[in-house]
Coordinates of C-alpha atoms and ligand atoms in Angstrom, one line a residue:
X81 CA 45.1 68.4 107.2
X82 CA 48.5 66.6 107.7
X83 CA 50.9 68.9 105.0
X84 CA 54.7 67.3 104.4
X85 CA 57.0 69.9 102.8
X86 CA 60.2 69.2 101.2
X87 CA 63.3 72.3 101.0
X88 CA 66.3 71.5 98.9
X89 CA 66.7 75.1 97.5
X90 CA 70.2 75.4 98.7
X91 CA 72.8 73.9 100.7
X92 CA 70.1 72.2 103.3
X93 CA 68.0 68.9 103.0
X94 CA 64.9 69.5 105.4
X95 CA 61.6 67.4 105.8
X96 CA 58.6 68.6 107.8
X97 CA 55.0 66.5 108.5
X98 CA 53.0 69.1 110.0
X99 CA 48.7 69.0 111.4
X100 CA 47.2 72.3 109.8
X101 CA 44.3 74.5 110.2
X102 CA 42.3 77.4 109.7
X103 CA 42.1 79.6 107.0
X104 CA 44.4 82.3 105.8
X105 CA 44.8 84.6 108.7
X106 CA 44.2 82.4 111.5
X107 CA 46.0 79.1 110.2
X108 CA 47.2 77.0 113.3
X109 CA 50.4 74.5 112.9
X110 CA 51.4 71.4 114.8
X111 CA 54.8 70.6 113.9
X112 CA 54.5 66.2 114.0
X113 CA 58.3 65.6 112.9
X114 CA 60.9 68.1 111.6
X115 CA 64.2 66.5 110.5
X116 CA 66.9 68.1 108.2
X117 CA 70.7 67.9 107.7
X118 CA 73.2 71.1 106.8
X119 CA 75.9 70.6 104.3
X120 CA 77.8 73.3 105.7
X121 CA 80.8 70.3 105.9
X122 CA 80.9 69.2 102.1
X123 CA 80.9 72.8 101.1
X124 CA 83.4 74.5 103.4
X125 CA 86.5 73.5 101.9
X126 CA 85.4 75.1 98.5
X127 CA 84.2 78.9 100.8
X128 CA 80.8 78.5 99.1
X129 CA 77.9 76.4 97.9
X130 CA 78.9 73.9 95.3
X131 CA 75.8 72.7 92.7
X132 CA 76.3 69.4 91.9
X133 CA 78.2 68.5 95.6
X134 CA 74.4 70.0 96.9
X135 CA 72.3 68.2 94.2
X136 CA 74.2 64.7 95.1
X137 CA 73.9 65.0 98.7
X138 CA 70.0 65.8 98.7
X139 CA 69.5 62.9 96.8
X140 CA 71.0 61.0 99.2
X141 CA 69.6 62.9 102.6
X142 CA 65.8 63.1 101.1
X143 CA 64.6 58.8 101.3
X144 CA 66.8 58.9 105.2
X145 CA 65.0 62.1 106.4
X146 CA 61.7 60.8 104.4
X147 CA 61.9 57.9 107.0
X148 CA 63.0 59.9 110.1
X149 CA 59.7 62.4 110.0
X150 CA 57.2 59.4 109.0
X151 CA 58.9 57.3 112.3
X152 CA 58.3 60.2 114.3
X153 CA 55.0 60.9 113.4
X154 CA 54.2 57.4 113.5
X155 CA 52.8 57.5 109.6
X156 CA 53.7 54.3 107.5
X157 CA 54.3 55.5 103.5
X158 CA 52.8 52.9 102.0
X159 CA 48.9 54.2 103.4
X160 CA 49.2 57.6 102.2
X161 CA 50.4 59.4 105.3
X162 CA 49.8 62.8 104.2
X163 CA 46.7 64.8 102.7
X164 CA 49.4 67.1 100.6
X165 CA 52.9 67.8 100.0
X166 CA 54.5 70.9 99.6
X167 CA 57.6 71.7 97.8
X168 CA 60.4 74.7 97.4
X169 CA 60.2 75.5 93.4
X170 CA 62.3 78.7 93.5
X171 CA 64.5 80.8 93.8
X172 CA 68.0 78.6 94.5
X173 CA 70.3 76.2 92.6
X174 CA 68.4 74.5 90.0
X175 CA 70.4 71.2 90.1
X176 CA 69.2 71.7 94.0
X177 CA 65.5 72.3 93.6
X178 CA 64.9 70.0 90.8
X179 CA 65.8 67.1 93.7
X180 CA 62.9 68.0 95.8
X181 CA 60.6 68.8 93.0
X182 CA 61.4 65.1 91.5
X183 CA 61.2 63.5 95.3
X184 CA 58.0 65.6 96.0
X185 CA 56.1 64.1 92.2
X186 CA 57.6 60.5 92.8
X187 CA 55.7 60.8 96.3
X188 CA 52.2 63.1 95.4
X189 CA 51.8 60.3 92.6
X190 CA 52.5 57.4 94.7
X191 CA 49.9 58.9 97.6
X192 CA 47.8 60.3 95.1
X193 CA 48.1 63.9 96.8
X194 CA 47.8 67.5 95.6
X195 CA 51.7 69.0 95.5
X196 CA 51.9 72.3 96.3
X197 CA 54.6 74.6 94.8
X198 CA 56.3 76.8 97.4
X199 CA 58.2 80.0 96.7
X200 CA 61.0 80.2 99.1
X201 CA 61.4 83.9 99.8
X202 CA 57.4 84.2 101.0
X203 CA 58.4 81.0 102.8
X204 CA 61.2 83.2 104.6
X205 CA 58.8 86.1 105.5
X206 CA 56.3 83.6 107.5
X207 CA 59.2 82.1 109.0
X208 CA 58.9 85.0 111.7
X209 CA 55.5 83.4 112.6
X210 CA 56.8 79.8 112.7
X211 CA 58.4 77.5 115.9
X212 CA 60.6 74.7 115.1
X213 CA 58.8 72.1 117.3
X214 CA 55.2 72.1 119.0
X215 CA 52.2 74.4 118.4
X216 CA 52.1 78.3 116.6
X217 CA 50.0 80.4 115.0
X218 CA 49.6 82.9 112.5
X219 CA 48.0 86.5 114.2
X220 CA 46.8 89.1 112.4
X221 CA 48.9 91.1 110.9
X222 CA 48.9 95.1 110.4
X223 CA 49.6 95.9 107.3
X224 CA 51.5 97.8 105.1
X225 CA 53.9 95.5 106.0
X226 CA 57.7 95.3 105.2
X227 CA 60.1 92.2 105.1
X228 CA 63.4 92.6 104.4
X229 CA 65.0 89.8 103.4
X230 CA 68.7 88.9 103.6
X231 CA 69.8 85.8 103.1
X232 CA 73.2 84.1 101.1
X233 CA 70.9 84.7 97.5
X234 CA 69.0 87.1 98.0
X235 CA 68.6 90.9 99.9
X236 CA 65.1 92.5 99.0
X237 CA 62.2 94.7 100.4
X238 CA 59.3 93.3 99.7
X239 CA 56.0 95.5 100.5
X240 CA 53.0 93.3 101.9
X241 CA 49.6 95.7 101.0
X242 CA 47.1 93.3 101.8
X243 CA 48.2 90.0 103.5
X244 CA 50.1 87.4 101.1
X245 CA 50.5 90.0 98.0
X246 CA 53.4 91.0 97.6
X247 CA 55.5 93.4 95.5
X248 CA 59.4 93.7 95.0
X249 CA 60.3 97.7 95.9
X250 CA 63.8 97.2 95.9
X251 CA 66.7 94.2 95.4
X252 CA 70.8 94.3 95.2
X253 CA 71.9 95.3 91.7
X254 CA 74.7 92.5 92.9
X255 CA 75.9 90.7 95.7
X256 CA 73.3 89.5 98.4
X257 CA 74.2 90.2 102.0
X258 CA 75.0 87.2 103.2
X259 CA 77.2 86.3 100.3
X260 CA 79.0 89.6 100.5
X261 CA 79.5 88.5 104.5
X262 CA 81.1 85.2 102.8
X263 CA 83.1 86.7 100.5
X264 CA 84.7 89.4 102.7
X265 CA 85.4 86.1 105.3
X266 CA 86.6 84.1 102.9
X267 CA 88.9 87.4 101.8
X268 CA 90.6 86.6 105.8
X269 CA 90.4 83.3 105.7
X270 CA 88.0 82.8 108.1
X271 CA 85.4 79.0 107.0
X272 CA 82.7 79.0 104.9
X273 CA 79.5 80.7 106.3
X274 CA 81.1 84.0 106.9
X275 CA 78.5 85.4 108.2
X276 CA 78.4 83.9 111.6
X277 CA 82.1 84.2 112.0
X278 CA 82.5 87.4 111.2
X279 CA 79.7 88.3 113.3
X280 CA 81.2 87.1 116.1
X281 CA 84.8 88.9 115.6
X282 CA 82.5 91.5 115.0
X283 CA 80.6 91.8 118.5
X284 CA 84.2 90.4 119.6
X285 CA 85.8 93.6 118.8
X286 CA 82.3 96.1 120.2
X287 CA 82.8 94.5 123.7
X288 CA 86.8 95.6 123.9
X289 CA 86.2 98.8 121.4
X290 CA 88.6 101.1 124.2
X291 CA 91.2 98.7 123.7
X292 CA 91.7 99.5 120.0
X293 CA 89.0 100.6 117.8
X294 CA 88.3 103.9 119.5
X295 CA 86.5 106.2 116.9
X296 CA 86.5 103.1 114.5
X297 CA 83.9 104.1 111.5
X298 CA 81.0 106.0 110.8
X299 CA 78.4 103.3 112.0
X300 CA 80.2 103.1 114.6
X301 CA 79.4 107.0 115.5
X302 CA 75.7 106.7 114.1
X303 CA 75.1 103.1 115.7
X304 CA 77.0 102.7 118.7
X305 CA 76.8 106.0 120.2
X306 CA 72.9 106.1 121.4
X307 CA 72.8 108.4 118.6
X308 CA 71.2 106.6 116.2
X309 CA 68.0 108.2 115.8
X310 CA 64.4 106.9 115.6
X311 CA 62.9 108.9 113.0
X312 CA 64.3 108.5 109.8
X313 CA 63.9 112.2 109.3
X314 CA 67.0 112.4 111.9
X315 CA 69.1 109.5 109.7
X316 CA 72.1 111.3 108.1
X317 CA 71.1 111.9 105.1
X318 CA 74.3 114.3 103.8
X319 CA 77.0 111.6 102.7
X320 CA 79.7 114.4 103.5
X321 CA 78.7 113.7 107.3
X322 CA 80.8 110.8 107.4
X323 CA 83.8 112.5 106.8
X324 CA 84.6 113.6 110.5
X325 CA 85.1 110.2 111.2
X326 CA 88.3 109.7 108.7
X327 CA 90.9 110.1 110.8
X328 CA 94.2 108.7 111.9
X329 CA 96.5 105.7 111.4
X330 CA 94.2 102.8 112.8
X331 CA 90.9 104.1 111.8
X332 CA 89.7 103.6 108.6
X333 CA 86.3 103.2 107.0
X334 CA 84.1 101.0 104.4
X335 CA 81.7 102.8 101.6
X336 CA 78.1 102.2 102.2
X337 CA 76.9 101.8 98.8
X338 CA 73.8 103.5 97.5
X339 CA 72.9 104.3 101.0
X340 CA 71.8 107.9 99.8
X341 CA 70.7 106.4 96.7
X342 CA 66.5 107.5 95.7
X343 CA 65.7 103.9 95.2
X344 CA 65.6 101.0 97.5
X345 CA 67.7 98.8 95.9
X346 CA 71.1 97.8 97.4
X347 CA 75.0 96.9 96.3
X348 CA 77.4 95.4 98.1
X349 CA 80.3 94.4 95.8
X350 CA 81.7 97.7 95.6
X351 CA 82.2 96.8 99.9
X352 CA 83.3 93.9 99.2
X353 CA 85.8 95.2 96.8
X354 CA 86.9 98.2 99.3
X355 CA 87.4 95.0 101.9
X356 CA 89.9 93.6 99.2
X357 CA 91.8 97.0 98.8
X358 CA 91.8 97.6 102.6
X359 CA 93.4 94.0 103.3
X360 CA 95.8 94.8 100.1
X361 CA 96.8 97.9 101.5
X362 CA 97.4 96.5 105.1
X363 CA 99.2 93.2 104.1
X364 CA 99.5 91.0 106.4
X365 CA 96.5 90.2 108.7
X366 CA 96.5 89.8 112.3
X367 CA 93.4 88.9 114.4
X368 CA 93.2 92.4 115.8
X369 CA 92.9 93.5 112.5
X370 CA 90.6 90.8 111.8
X371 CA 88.7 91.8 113.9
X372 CA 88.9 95.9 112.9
X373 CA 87.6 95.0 109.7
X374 CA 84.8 92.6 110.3
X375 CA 83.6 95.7 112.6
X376 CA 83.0 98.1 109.9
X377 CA 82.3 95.7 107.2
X378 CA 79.5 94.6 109.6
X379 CA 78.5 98.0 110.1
X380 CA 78.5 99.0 106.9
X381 CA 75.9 96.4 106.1
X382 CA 74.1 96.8 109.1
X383 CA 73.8 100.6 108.3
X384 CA 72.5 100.3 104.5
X385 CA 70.0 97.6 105.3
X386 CA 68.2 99.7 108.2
X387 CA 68.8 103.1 106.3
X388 CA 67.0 102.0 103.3
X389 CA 64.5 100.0 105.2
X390 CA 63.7 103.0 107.2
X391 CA 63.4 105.0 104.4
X392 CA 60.7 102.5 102.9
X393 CA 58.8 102.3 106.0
X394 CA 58.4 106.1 105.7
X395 CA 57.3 106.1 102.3
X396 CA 54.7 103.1 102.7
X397 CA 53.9 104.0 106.1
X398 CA 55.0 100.2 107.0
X399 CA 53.2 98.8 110.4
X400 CA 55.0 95.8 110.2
X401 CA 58.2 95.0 109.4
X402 CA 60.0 91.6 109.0
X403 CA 63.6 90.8 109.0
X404 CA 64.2 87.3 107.7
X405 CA 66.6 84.9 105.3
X406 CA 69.8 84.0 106.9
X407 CA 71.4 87.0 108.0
X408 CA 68.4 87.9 110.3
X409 CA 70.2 86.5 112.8
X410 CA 73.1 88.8 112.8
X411 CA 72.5 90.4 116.1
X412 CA 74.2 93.6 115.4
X413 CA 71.2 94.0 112.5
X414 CA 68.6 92.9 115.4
X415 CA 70.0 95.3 117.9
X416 CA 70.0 98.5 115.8
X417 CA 66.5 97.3 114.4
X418 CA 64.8 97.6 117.7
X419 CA 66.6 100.7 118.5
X420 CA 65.9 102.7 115.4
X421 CA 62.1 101.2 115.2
X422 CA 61.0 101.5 119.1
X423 CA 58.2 100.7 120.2
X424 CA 55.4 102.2 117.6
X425 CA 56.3 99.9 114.8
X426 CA 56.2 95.9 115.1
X427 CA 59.2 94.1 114.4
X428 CA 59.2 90.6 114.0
X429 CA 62.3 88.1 113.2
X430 CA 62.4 84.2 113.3
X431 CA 63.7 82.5 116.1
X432 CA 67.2 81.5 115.2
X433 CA 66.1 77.6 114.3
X434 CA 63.9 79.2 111.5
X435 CA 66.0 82.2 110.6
X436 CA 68.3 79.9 107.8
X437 CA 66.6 77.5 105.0
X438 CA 64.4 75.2 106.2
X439 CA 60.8 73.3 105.7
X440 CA 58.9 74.4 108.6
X441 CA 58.5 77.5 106.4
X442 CA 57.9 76.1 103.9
X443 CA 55.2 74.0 105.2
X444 CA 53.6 77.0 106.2
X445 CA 53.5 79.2 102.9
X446 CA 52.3 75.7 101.2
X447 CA 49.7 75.7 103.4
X448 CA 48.4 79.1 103.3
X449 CA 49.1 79.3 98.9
X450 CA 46.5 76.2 99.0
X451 CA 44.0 77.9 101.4
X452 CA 44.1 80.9 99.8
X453 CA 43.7 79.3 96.0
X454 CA 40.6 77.2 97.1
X455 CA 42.6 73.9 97.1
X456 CA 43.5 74.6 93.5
X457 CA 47.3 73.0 92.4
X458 CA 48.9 72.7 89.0
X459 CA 48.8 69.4 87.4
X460 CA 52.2 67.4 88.9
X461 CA 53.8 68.1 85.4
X462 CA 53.8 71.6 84.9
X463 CA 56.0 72.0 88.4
X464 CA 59.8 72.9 87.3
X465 CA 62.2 74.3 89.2
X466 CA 62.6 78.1 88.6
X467 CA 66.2 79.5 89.8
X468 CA 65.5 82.8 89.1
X469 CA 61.9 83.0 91.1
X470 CA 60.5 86.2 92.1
X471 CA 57.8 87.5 93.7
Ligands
KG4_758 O1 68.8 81.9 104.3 P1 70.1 81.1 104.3 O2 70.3 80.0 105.3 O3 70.4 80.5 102.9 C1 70.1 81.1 101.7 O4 68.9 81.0 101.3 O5 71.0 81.8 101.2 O6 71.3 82.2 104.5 C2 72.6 81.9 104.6 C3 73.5 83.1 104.7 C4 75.0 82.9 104.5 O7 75.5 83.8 103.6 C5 75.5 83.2 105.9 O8 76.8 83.7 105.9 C6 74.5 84.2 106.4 O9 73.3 83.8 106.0 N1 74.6 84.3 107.9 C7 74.9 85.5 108.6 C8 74.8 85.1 110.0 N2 74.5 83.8 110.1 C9 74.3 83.4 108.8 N3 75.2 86.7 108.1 C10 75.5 87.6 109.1 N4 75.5 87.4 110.4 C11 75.2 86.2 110.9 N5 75.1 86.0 112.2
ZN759 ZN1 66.9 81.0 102.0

């Protein structure tokens, strides 16, 4: 069947016509047209997303990209194109949502098509399975399986029993990842996303550690040394085993909050807070310093992400495991992934096209939720937006 799926959760307008088949565990995808437009731009200048800027610009992308996936796929909209549309219902920005939920209707009524409500965050876990042009498909998957998603909204571990159930085990009591890796840049003036900037100043200041960050932080012991271990049984588990690494004048070192914690759940403001102090303390920034700190602020987050998710994939004996949103393509997180997990777990992240919003997956979790629920969709009405989604 020919699926279009609409994602206007956040700060991205993206359209996807896609040829679908199979059933749940064997669905195949053939991306027709895939357009979508970032308003990284419009938001920058206020260091974060902006509601109503977002709302007003996805009403005006949605009818242009509407056209630009129907050329491509050389559909005309006035013959019913499409067999079904799916749209991105929750979790994000109301004001956001609501435009693709009242683009999707206007077209599902016009086309006389089922609409299909899509929950972005099981959109992000099958992202991992998704391309962003041509053929894919979606293997068999051992489970229990893990995703951890990290993304500008949300940071969760989400446990996969059976394949598409899924169940919260742990969330962040505050700030997401990605927003803490905003905040902290916007904190040293570096543009609106953070993340990738700071990444970058980040891997900057690995390459030339000898030159100045000799003995910098704690992850930078546990990661960086080849001593990070591979069993989680050989993870530091004392806090007090940081403390060799407080040392002189340049070093200094960023809380990882709730690290030893009993529960999954995460915090970051408290890091992002230390950040503050830090900069505070030093005064005036220089790039070097910059750099120091987006080091161990990286670090830091790196560290609590792949203790906690180690520790789950322990507890749930995890065969699987999925890193996905948009800070899954933070390579410092990829890199220490691969080396903690080797080679008996599976690790799977989304190529870097798929790895931020986007409708490709959410094509794909429309796809499967309609499979999966016999063809079954709620009447057009009942579809709202819900902010506040969950699993
Ligand atoms: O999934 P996404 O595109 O949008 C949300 O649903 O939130 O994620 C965006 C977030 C931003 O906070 C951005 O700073 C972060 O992902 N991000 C990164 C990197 N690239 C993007 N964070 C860390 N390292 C990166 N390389
Ligand atoms: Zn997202």
């Amino acid at each position: 069947m020919k699926l279009l799926s609409i994602e206007t959760s956040c700060d991205d307008t993206a359209i996807t016509i896609m040829d679908i088949k199979g059933g749940i565990e064997n669905a195949s995808f053939k991306i027709l047209a895939n357009a979508s437009n970032s308003q990284i731009k419009i938001h920058a200048e206020y260091g974060g997303v902006y509601p109503m800027l977002a709302k007003k610009a996805h009403i005006e992308n949605l009818p242009i990209l509407l056209e630009e996936v129907l050329k491509k796929s050389k559909l005309s909209k006035n013959k019913k194109p499409v067999d079904a549309i799916a749209v991105t219902y929750g979790p994000g920005l109301e004001p956001a949502l609501w435009t693709g939920i009242v683009f999707a209707k206007e077209l599902a009524e016009k086309w006389n098509v089922p609409l299909i409500p899509v929950n972005h965050m099981e959109g992000h876990i099958l992202s991992v399975f998704g391309k962003d042009k041509g053929k894919f498909t979606i293997p068999k998957i051992k489970t229990p399986m893990l995703s951890l998603l990290v993304s500008g909204g949300h940071t969760e571990l989400v446990l996969t029993k059976k394949w598409m159930q899924y169940k919260i085990i742990g969330e962040t009591l505050d700030d997401a990842a990605g927003e803490a890796f905003d905040k902290v840049a916007r904190m040293m003036d570096l543009p609106y996303p953070g993340g990738p900037k700071i990444s970058k100043l980040a891997e900057e200041a690995r390459a030339g550690k000898e030159k100045f960050l000799e003995g910098l932080s704690q992850a930078d012991g546990a990661l960086e040394r080849k001593a990070l271990p591979n069993t989680f049984a050989q993870v530091r588990t004392q806090p007090d085993a940081s403390q060799k690494y407080i040392g002189s004048a340049k070093k200094f070192l960023l809380p990882r909050p709730m690290m030893y914690s009993k529960n999954f759940d995460f915090s970051f403001s408290g890091l992002k807070t230390a950040v503050l102090y830090l900069i505070r303390k030093i005064g005036k920034l220089d790039d070097e310093l910059k750099a120091q700190i987006a080091l161990e602020f990286e670090n830091a987050v790196v560290e609590t992400l792949i203790h906690k998710t180690l520790k789950a994939k322990e507890k749930y004996k995890a065969q699987t495991i999925i890193v996905a949103g948009g800070v899954a393509c933070n390579k410092h997180l990829q890199r220490e992934m691969k080396k903690v997990l080797g080679k008996t777990t599976k690790l799977l992240f989304p190529i870097k096209e798929l790895t931020g919003d986007n409708s490709i997956m959410i094509g794909m979790a429309g796809y499967l939720q309609y499979i999966k629920n016999k063809r079954k969709v709620p009447k057009i009405s009942n579809i709202k937006a819900k902010g506040n989604l969950s699993f």
